[in-house]
Short mmCIF file of C-alpha atoms and ligand atoms in Angstrom, two decimals:
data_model
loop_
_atom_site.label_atom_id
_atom_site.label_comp_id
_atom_site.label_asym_id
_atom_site.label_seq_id
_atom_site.Cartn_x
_atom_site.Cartn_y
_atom_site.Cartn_z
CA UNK A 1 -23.67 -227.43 65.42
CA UNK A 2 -20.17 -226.44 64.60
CA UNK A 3 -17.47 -228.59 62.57
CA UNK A 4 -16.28 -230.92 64.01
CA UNK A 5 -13.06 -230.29 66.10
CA UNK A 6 -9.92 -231.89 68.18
CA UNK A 7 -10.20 -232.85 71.37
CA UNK A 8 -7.86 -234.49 74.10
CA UNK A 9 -9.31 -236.25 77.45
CA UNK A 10 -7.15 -236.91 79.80
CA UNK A 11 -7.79 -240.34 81.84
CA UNK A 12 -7.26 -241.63 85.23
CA UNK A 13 -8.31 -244.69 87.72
CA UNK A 14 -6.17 -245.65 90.57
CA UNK A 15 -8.57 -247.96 92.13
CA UNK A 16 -10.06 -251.30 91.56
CA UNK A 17 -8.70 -252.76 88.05
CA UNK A 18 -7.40 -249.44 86.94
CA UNK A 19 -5.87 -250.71 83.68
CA UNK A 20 -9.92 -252.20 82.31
CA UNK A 21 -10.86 -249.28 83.62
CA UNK A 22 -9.02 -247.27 81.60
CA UNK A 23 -8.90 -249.38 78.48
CA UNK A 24 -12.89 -249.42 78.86
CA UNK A 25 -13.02 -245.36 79.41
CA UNK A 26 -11.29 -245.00 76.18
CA UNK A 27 -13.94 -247.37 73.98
CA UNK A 28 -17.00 -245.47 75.56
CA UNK A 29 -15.40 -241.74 74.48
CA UNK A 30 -15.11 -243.66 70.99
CA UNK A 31 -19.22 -244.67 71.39
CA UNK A 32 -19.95 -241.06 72.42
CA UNK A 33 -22.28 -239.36 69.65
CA UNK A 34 -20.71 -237.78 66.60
CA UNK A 35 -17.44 -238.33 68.45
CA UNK A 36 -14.43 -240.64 66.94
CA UNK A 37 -10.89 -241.48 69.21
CA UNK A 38 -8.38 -240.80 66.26
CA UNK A 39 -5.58 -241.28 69.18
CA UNK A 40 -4.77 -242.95 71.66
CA UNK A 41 -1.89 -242.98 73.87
CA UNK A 42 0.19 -245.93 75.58
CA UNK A 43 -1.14 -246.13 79.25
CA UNK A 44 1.29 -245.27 81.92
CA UNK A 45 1.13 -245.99 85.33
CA UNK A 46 2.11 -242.96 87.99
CA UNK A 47 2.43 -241.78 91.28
CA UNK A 48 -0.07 -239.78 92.42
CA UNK A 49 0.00 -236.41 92.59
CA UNK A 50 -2.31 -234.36 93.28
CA UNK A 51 -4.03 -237.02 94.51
CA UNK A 52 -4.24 -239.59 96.90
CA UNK A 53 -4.25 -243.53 97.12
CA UNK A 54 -2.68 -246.15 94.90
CA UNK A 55 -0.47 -245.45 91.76
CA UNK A 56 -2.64 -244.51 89.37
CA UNK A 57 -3.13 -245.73 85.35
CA UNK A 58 -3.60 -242.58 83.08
CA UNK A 59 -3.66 -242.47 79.14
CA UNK A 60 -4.74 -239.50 76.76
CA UNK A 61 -7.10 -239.44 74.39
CA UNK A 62 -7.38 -237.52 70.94
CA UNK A 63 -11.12 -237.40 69.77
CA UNK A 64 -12.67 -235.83 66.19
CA UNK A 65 -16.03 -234.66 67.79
CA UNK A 66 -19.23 -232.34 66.87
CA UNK A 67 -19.87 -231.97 70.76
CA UNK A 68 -19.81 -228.49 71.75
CA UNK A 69 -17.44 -228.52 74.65
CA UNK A 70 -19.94 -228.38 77.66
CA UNK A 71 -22.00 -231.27 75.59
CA UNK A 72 -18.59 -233.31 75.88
CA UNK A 73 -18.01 -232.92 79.69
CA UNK A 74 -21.49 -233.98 80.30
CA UNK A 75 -20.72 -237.01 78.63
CA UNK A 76 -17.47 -237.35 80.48
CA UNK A 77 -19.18 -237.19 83.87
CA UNK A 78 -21.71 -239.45 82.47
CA UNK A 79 -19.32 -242.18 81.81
CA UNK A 80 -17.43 -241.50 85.22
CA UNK A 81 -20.69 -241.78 86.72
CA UNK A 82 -21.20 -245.03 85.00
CA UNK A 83 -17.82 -246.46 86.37
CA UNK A 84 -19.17 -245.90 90.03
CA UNK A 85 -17.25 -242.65 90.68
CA UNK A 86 -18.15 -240.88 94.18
CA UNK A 87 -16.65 -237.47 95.01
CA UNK A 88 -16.69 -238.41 99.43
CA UNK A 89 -13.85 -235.51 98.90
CA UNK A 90 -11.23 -233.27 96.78
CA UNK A 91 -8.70 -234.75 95.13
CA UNK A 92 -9.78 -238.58 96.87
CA UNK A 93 -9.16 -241.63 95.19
CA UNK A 94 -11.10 -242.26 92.35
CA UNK A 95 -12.28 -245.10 89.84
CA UNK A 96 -12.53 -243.18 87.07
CA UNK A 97 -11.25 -239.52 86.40
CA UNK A 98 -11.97 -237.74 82.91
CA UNK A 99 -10.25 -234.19 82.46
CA UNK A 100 -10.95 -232.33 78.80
CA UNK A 101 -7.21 -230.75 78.11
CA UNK A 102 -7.82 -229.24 75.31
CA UNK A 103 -10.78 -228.62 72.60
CA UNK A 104 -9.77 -227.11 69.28
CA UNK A 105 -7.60 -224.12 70.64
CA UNK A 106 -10.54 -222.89 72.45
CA UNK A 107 -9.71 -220.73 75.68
CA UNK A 108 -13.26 -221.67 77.92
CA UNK A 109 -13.38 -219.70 81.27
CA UNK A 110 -16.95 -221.31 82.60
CA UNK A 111 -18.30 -221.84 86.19
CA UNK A 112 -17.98 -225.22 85.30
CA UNK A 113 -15.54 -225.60 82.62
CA UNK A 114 -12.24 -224.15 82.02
CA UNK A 115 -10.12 -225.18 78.86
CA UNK A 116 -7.35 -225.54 78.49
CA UNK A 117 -7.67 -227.39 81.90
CA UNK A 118 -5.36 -225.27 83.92
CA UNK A 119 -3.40 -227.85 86.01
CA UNK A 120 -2.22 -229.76 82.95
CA UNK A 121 0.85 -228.43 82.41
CA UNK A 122 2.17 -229.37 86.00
CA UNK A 123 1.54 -232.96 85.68
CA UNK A 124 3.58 -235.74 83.49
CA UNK A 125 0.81 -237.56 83.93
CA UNK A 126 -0.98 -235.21 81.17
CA UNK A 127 2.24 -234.11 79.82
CA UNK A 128 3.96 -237.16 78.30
CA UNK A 129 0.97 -239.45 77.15
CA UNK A 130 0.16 -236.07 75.54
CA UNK A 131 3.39 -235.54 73.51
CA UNK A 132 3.17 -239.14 72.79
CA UNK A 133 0.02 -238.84 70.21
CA UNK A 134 0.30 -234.71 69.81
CA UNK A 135 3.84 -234.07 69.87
CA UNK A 136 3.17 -230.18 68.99
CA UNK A 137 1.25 -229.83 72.04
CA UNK A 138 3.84 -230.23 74.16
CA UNK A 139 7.44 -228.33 74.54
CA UNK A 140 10.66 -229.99 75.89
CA UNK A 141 10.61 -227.02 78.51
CA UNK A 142 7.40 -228.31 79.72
CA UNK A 143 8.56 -232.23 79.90
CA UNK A 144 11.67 -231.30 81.53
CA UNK A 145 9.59 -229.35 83.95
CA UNK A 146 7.63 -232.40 85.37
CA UNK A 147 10.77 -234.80 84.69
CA UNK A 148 10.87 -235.57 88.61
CA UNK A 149 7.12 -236.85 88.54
CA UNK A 150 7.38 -240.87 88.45
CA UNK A 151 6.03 -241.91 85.34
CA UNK A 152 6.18 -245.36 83.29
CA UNK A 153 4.90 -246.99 80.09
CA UNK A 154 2.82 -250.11 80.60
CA UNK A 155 3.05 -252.41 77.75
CA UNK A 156 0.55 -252.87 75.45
CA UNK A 157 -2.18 -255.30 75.65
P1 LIG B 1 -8.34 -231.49 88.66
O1 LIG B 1 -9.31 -230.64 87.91
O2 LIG B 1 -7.29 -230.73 89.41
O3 LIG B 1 -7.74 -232.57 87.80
P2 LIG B 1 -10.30 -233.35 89.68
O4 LIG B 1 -10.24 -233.93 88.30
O5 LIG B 1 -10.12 -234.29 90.81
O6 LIG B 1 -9.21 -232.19 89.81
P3 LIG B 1 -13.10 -233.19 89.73
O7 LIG B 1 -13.68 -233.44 91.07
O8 LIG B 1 -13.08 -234.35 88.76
O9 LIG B 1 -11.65 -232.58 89.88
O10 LIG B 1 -13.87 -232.02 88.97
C1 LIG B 1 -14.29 -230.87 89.66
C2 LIG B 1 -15.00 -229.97 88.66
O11 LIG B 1 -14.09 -229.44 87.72
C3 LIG B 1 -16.05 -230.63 87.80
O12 LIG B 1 -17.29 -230.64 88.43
C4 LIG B 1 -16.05 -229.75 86.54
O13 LIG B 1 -17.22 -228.96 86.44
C5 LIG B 1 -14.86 -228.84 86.70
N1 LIG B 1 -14.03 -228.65 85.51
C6 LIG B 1 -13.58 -227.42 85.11
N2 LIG B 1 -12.83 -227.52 84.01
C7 LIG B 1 -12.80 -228.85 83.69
C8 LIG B 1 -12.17 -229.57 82.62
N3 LIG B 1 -11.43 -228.93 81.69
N4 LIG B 1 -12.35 -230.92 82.59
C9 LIG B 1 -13.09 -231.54 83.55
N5 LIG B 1 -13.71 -230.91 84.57
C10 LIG B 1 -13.56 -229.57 84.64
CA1 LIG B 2 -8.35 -234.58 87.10
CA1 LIG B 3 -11.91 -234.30 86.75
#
């Protein structure tokens, strides 16, 4: 087991009640063994991109864990699997979507993993509930880049 490290999860539903959804991903990463949420971010909701279907409801999520990082997306599948997710297709419209970003400043090029997850910096829906809890993670070159990508705030609960 290593020391325990920084991770951030990026979050998304766009269908059923995407905000519980969401809220609810966010306690379960918090149950996850050794594993803490130090952060998290407002949620926003967003067009999709990427994607297809309904606006979706994304939030970021900074956790303290001992989970090596293949340990941690088995968990993360676990817990999309647990909010009904089906994969019928690519990119199709999903309950429950759980992305690791980043863990530690690992670079992971696996079959099945690849950290940091390589599509993150194209998407404000990553990018600013990101800078909103990790600030140093994200440049103003990279927000401006994705500043055409519809993007608002819900207010909190
Ligand atoms: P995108 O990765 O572009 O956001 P997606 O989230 O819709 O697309 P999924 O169907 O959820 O894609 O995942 C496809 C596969 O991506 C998973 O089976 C997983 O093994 C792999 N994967 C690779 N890197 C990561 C990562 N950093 N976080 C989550 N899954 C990853
Ligand atoms: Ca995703
Ligand atoms: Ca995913």
């Amino acid at each position: 087991m290593r020391e325990p490290v920084i991770a951030y999860v990026g979050i998304g539903a766009n269908l059923g009640d995407a905000v519980a959804t969401v809220r609810g991903a966010i306690e379960r990463l918090g149950s996850l063994p050794q594993s803490h949420v130090m952060k998290a971010s407002s949620l926003y909701r967003t067009a999709p991109h990427d994607a297809q279907g309904p606006d979706f409801v994304n939030a970021v999520a900074q956790l303290q864990t001992g989970l090596e990082a293949d340990e941690l997306l088995a968990h993360l599948q676990e817990i999309e699997q647990e909010a009904g997710r089906e994969r019928p297709y690519r990119n199709a419209p999903r309950t429950l979507d759980l992305d690791l970003l980043l863990y530690a400043a690992d670079r992971i090029d696996g079959a099945k993993l690849t950290v940091p997850h390589p599509r993150m910096r194209e998407r404000a829906f990553v990018l600013v509930p990101l800078s909103e809890i990790a600030p140093q993670e994200v440049t103003a070159a990279q927000l401006a880049a994705v500043s055409g990508q519809r993007i608002e705030a819900l207010p909190p609960a």
